[in-house]
mmCIF file of C-alpha atoms in Angstrom:
data_model
loop_
_atom_site.group_PDB
_atom_site.id
_atom_site.type_symbol
_atom_site.label_atom_id
_atom_site.label_comp_id
_atom_site.label_asym_id
_atom_site.label_seq_id
_atom_site.Cartn_x
_atom_site.Cartn_y
_atom_site.Cartn_z
ATOM 1 C CA GLU A 1 -0.492 -19.834 158.571
ATOM 2 C CA ALA A 2 -2.757 -19.642 155.519
ATOM 3 C CA GLN A 3 -5.836 -17.703 156.431
ATOM 4 C CA VAL A 4 -8.563 -15.251 155.546
ATOM 5 C CA THR A 5 -8.852 -12.479 158.122
ATOM 6 C CA GLN A 6 -11.990 -10.433 158.576
ATOM 7 C CA ASN A 7 -12.435 -7.441 160.826
ATOM 8 C CA PRO A 8 -14.281 -6.637 162.912
ATOM 9 C CA ARG A 9 -15.722 -9.864 164.275
ATOM 10 C CA TYR A 10 -18.758 -8.084 165.716
ATOM 11 C CA LEU A 11 -20.222 -4.707 164.780
ATOM 12 C CA ILE A 12 -23.272 -2.836 165.996
ATOM 13 C CA THR A 13 -24.132 0.333 164.135
ATOM 14 C CA VAL A 14 -27.054 2.629 163.340
ATOM 15 C CA THR A 15 -28.965 3.143 160.130
ATOM 16 C CA GLY A 16 -27.149 5.310 157.604
ATOM 17 C CA LYS A 17 -23.698 5.294 159.194
ATOM 18 C CA LYS A 18 -21.173 4.195 156.594
ATOM 19 C CA LEU A 19 -19.071 1.194 157.514
ATOM 20 C CA THR A 20 -16.368 -1.010 156.035
ATOM 21 C CA VAL A 21 -15.664 -4.632 156.801
ATOM 22 C CA THR A 22 -12.124 -5.557 155.890
ATOM 23 C CA CYS A 23 -10.959 -8.851 154.433
ATOM 24 C CA SER A 24 -7.403 -9.921 153.822
ATOM 25 C CA GLN A 25 -5.888 -13.207 152.621
ATOM 26 C CA ASN A 26 -2.244 -14.271 152.740
ATOM 27 C CA MET A 27 -2.379 -17.064 150.156
ATOM 28 C CA ASN A 28 -1.921 -15.000 146.965
ATOM 29 C CA HIS A 29 -5.391 -16.069 145.859
ATOM 30 C CA GLU A 30 -6.865 -14.578 142.710
ATOM 31 C CA TYR A 31 -10.515 -15.085 143.625
ATOM 32 C CA MET A 32 -12.273 -13.418 146.569
ATOM 33 C CA SER A 33 -15.919 -13.232 147.480
ATOM 34 C CA TRP A 34 -18.352 -11.884 150.050
ATOM 35 C CA TYR A 35 -21.349 -13.808 151.350
ATOM 36 C CA ARG A 36 -24.073 -13.107 153.834
ATOM 37 C CA GLN A 37 -25.647 -15.890 155.858
ATOM 38 C CA ASP A 38 -29.200 -15.584 157.183
ATOM 39 C CA PRO A 39 -31.362 -18.190 158.927
ATOM 40 C CA GLY A 40 -33.484 -20.067 156.429
ATOM 41 C CA LEU A 41 -31.764 -18.424 153.465
ATOM 42 C CA GLY A 42 -28.316 -19.973 153.638
ATOM 43 C CA LEU A 43 -25.200 -18.404 152.156
ATOM 44 C CA ARG A 44 -25.863 -15.826 149.473
ATOM 45 C CA GLN A 45 -23.158 -14.214 147.413
ATOM 46 C CA ILE A 46 -22.921 -10.423 147.507
ATOM 47 C CA TYR A 47 -19.951 -9.627 145.269
ATOM 48 C CA TYR A 48 -16.947 -11.474 143.963
ATOM 49 C CA SER A 49 -13.635 -10.631 142.373
ATOM 50 C CA MET A 50 -11.730 -12.754 139.889
ATOM 51 C CA ASN A 51 -8.568 -10.668 140.249
ATOM 52 C CA VAL A 52 -7.264 -7.169 140.976
ATOM 53 C CA GLU A 53 -9.604 -4.488 139.623
ATOM 54 C CA VAL A 54 -12.080 -7.154 138.449
ATOM 55 C CA THR A 55 -15.297 -7.331 140.473
ATOM 56 C CA ASP A 56 -18.799 -8.530 139.698
ATOM 57 C CA LYS A 57 -22.188 -8.709 141.359
ATOM 58 C CA GLY A 58 -23.377 -11.818 143.076
ATOM 59 C CA ASP A 59 -26.967 -12.653 143.928
ATOM 60 C CA VAL A 60 -27.651 -9.890 146.479
ATOM 61 C CA PRO A 61 -25.452 -6.846 145.666
ATOM 62 C CA GLU A 62 -27.933 -4.072 146.488
ATOM 63 C CA GLY A 63 -26.688 -1.742 149.220
ATOM 64 C CA TYR A 64 -23.095 -2.977 149.068
ATOM 65 C CA LYS A 65 -19.887 -1.892 147.367
ATOM 66 C CA VAL A 66 -16.528 -3.602 147.033
ATOM 67 C CA SER A 67 -13.092 -2.784 145.699
ATOM 68 C CA ARG A 68 -10.075 -4.884 144.769
ATOM 69 C CA LYS A 69 -7.111 -2.553 144.494
ATOM 70 C CA GLU A 70 -4.651 -5.123 145.792
ATOM 71 C CA LYS A 71 -4.672 -8.886 145.456
ATOM 72 C CA ARG A 72 -4.772 -9.574 149.182
ATOM 73 C CA ASN A 73 -7.558 -7.173 150.232
ATOM 74 C CA PHE A 74 -11.247 -7.142 149.400
ATOM 75 C CA PRO A 75 -13.184 -4.724 151.639
ATOM 76 C CA LEU A 76 -16.981 -4.690 151.822
ATOM 77 C CA ILE A 77 -18.502 -1.234 152.079
ATOM 78 C CA LEU A 78 -21.996 -0.373 153.265
ATOM 79 C CA GLU A 79 -22.509 3.275 152.324
ATOM 80 C CA SER A 80 -25.825 3.647 154.151
ATOM 81 C CA PRO A 81 -26.587 0.533 156.190
ATOM 82 C CA SER A 82 -30.184 -0.445 156.847
ATOM 83 C CA PRO A 83 -31.675 -2.929 159.340
ATOM 84 C CA ASN A 84 -32.243 -5.510 156.579
ATOM 85 C CA GLN A 85 -28.463 -5.730 156.245
ATOM 86 C CA THR A 86 -28.213 -7.188 159.732
ATOM 87 C CA SER A 87 -26.559 -10.505 159.035
ATOM 88 C CA LEU A 88 -23.508 -12.731 159.410
ATOM 89 C CA TYR A 89 -20.984 -11.884 156.722
ATOM 90 C CA PHE A 90 -18.235 -14.114 155.376
ATOM 91 C CA CYS A 91 -15.302 -13.314 153.174
ATOM 92 C CA ALA A 92 -13.776 -16.176 151.201
ATOM 93 C CA SER A 93 -10.897 -16.681 148.812
ATOM 94 C CA SER A 94 -9.719 -19.292 146.364
ATOM 95 C CA LEU A 95 -6.646 -19.814 144.231
ATOM 96 C CA SER A 96 -8.892 -19.460 141.195
ATOM 97 C CA MET A 97 -12.445 -20.270 140.139
ATOM 98 C CA GLY A 98 -11.651 -22.164 136.986
ATOM 99 C CA LEU A 99 -14.198 -24.289 135.232
ATOM 100 C CA GLY A 100 -14.312 -27.770 136.747
ATOM 101 C CA ARG A 101 -10.893 -27.599 138.300
ATOM 102 C CA LYS A 102 -10.327 -29.274 141.644
ATOM 103 C CA ASN A 103 -8.586 -26.214 143.074
ATOM 104 C CA GLU A 104 -11.866 -24.400 143.524
ATOM 105 C CA LYS A 105 -11.651 -24.774 147.305
ATOM 106 C CA LEU A 106 -12.927 -21.731 149.133
ATOM 107 C CA PHE A 107 -11.185 -20.615 152.304
ATOM 108 C CA PHE A 108 -13.538 -18.716 154.593
ATOM 109 C CA GLY A 109 -12.892 -16.104 157.225
ATOM 110 C CA SER A 110 -14.414 -16.472 160.683
ATOM 111 C CA GLY A 111 -17.270 -14.117 159.938
ATOM 112 C CA THR A 112 -18.495 -10.658 160.912
ATOM 113 C CA GLN A 113 -21.763 -10.421 162.815
ATOM 114 C CA LEU A 114 -23.320 -7.090 161.858
ATOM 115 C CA SER A 115 -26.313 -5.535 163.581
ATOM 116 C CA VAL A 116 -27.860 -2.390 162.107
ATOM 117 C CA LEU A 117 -30.232 -0.635 164.510
ATOM 118 C CA THR B 1 -31.270 -19.268 138.203
ATOM 119 C CA GLN B 2 -29.503 -22.383 139.443
ATOM 120 C CA LEU B 3 -30.682 -23.696 142.790
ATOM 121 C CA LEU B 4 -29.449 -26.396 145.124
ATOM 122 C CA GLU B 5 -32.052 -27.967 147.373
ATOM 123 C CA GLN B 6 -30.727 -29.615 150.498
ATOM 124 C CA SER B 7 -32.656 -32.040 152.645
ATOM 125 C CA PRO B 8 -33.352 -32.512 155.405
ATOM 126 C CA GLN B 9 -33.005 -29.004 156.814
ATOM 127 C CA PHE B 10 -32.602 -30.315 160.370
ATOM 128 C CA LEU B 11 -31.521 -33.705 161.636
ATOM 129 C CA SER B 12 -31.230 -34.828 165.244
ATOM 130 C CA ILE B 13 -29.958 -38.356 165.853
ATOM 131 C CA GLN B 14 -28.340 -40.507 168.490
ATOM 132 C CA GLU B 15 -24.664 -41.403 168.495
ATOM 133 C CA GLY B 16 -24.023 -44.500 166.395
ATOM 134 C CA GLU B 17 -26.857 -43.968 163.912
ATOM 135 C CA ASN B 18 -26.337 -43.590 160.181
ATOM 136 C CA LEU B 19 -27.659 -40.667 158.164
ATOM 137 C CA THR B 20 -27.799 -39.322 154.631
ATOM 138 C CA VAL B 21 -28.040 -35.708 153.505
ATOM 139 C CA TYR B 22 -29.175 -34.918 149.988
ATOM 140 C CA CYS B 23 -28.374 -32.085 147.628
ATOM 141 C CA ASN B 24 -30.494 -31.826 144.482
ATOM 142 C CA SER B 25 -30.788 -29.538 141.507
ATOM 143 C CA SER B 26 -32.314 -29.432 138.057
ATOM 144 C CA SER B 27 -29.072 -27.893 136.790
ATOM 145 C CA VAL B 28 -25.785 -29.527 135.892
ATOM 146 C CA PHE B 29 -22.702 -28.502 137.829
ATOM 147 C CA SER B 30 -19.067 -28.822 136.814
ATOM 148 C CA SER B 31 -18.219 -29.881 140.362
ATOM 149 C CA LEU B 32 -19.850 -30.087 143.742
ATOM 150 C CA GLN B 33 -18.406 -29.451 147.148
ATOM 151 C CA TRP B 34 -19.424 -30.256 150.695
ATOM 152 C CA TYR B 35 -18.548 -27.938 153.558
ATOM 153 C CA ARG B 36 -18.994 -28.229 157.304
ATOM 154 C CA GLN B 37 -19.562 -25.176 159.463
ATOM 155 C CA GLU B 38 -19.322 -25.017 163.229
ATOM 156 C CA PRO B 39 -20.895 -22.229 165.320
ATOM 157 C CA GLY B 40 -18.866 -19.024 165.221
ATOM 158 C CA GLU B 41 -16.710 -20.164 162.331
ATOM 159 C CA GLY B 42 -16.706 -20.098 158.557
ATOM 160 C CA PRO B 43 -17.414 -23.196 156.463
ATOM 161 C CA VAL B 44 -14.542 -25.612 155.926
ATOM 162 C CA LEU B 45 -14.268 -27.738 152.812
ATOM 163 C CA LEU B 46 -14.714 -31.484 153.288
ATOM 164 C CA VAL B 47 -14.580 -32.747 149.721
ATOM 165 C CA THR B 48 -14.905 -31.838 146.047
ATOM 166 C CA VAL B 49 -16.448 -34.233 143.526
ATOM 167 C CA VAL B 50 -15.969 -33.572 139.852
ATOM 168 C CA THR B 51 -16.888 -36.636 137.807
ATOM 169 C CA GLY B 52 -20.433 -37.939 137.398
ATOM 170 C CA GLY B 53 -20.872 -41.056 139.563
ATOM 171 C CA GLU B 54 -17.802 -40.276 141.623
ATOM 172 C CA VAL B 55 -17.680 -41.596 145.183
ATOM 173 C CA LYS B 56 -15.255 -40.258 147.766
ATOM 174 C CA LYS B 57 -14.737 -41.444 151.311
ATOM 175 C CA LEU B 58 -13.428 -39.443 154.233
ATOM 176 C CA LYS B 59 -13.283 -41.784 157.245
ATOM 177 C CA ARG B 60 -16.957 -42.342 158.156
ATOM 178 C CA LEU B 61 -18.234 -39.883 155.547
ATOM 179 C CA THR B 62 -19.106 -41.018 152.016
ATOM 180 C CA PHE B 63 -19.825 -38.490 149.291
ATOM 181 C CA GLN B 64 -21.398 -39.288 145.954
ATOM 182 C CA PHE B 65 -21.899 -37.166 142.843
ATOM 183 C CA GLY B 66 -24.846 -38.141 140.692
ATOM 184 C CA ASP B 67 -24.237 -39.604 137.257
ATOM 185 C CA ALA B 68 -25.795 -36.557 135.606
ATOM 186 C CA ARG B 69 -23.885 -34.146 137.920
ATOM 187 C CA LYS B 70 -27.151 -32.638 139.161
ATOM 188 C CA ASP B 71 -27.229 -34.101 142.657
ATOM 189 C CA SER B 72 -25.059 -35.339 145.471
ATOM 190 C CA SER B 73 -25.350 -37.119 148.785
ATOM 191 C CA LEU B 74 -23.402 -37.243 152.011
ATOM 192 C CA HIS B 75 -23.689 -40.401 154.089
ATOM 193 C CA ILE B 76 -22.315 -40.587 157.627
ATOM 194 C CA THR B 77 -21.853 -43.991 159.210
ATOM 195 C CA ALA B 78 -22.004 -44.386 162.983
ATOM 196 C CA ALA B 79 -22.370 -40.671 163.673
ATOM 197 C CA GLN B 80 -20.415 -39.163 166.552
ATOM 198 C CA PRO B 81 -21.165 -36.017 168.611
ATOM 199 C CA GLY B 82 -18.152 -34.453 166.912
ATOM 200 C CA ASP B 83 -20.032 -34.650 163.597
ATOM 201 C CA THR B 84 -22.489 -32.034 164.872
ATOM 202 C CA GLY B 85 -22.563 -28.966 162.650
ATOM 203 C CA LEU B 86 -24.065 -27.337 159.593
ATOM 204 C CA TYR B 87 -23.379 -29.226 156.357
ATOM 205 C CA LEU B 88 -23.474 -27.222 153.152
ATOM 206 C CA CYS B 89 -23.323 -28.376 149.565
ATOM 207 C CA ALA B 90 -22.069 -25.983 146.901
ATOM 208 C CA GLY B 91 -22.139 -26.353 143.144
ATOM 209 C CA ALA B 92 -19.787 -24.739 140.661
ATOM 210 C CA ALA B 93 -21.923 -23.209 137.949
ATOM 211 C CA ILE B 94 -21.208 -23.962 134.320
ATOM 212 C CA LYS B 95 -20.861 -21.190 131.811
ATOM 213 C CA LEU B 96 -20.145 -21.614 128.154
ATOM 214 C CA TRP B 97 -17.525 -18.899 128.193
ATOM 215 C CA GLY B 98 -14.793 -17.933 130.593
ATOM 216 C CA SER B 99 -14.917 -19.213 134.154
ATOM 217 C CA GLN B 100 -18.008 -19.316 136.274
ATOM 218 C CA GLY B 101 -16.989 -16.978 139.079
ATOM 219 C CA ASN B 102 -19.163 -18.323 141.820
ATOM 220 C CA LEU B 103 -20.342 -21.268 143.844
ATOM 221 C CA ILE B 104 -24.049 -21.786 144.490
ATOM 222 C CA PHE B 105 -24.744 -22.921 148.032
ATOM 223 C CA GLY B 106 -27.571 -25.012 149.375
ATOM 224 C CA LYS B 107 -29.289 -23.745 152.527
ATOM 225 C CA GLY B 108 -27.613 -26.356 154.662
ATOM 226 C CA THR B 109 -28.487 -29.270 156.912
ATOM 227 C CA LYS B 110 -28.130 -28.689 160.619
ATOM 228 C CA LEU B 111 -27.017 -31.961 162.196
ATOM 229 C CA SER B 112 -27.114 -32.654 165.907
ATOM 230 C CA VAL B 113 -25.672 -35.924 167.191
ATOM 231 C CA LYS B 114 -26.581 -36.657 170.796
ATOM 232 C CA PRO B 115 -24.354 -38.838 173.007
#
């Protein structure tokens, strides 16, 4: 089954304790992205990757790191989490993100609810 | 910075009513998508519109892309409780070089359809 898998689904941690949220897709997609979703602010892009070893900042990259060493995996790293990073996080992937093409459909994972105390 | 304004933010209606959700911007997009998100899940794509003036229908849902590709609407006819969810519009940004690399999301419309 084609899917984007995020882990963990729920995570409670304390300020400053490094954490990684994993994301894996089984569709051989080139494009992957991380979003955070907050009430009243909607979905905001953190980082995205057009392909292996190609990553770029989204709208809210501060406090986050990503890597794309393999096509299927795109982990999100919080080196020193802070309470303002408490949020619902989504990983998404797409075959590509070409200009105006109809195959720009994003497949989303089920989300990771992160609480930083 | 390109922005997508969605309205209304919240909508609570009775089963059988019609409704329209709007997505507006001052920027031009190469395409626009509508997603639906249910609690505890990620958004799921409903439709992509690419051509200015394009209208697409998905059962009781009608999607329209504005002629200038700056706005879009989602109309639901005879809403059902199963239509309840968060509806998100997302625009594919245009760049003059390479590919755009991201979708810009509206803040969403939370729809509740009561039996």
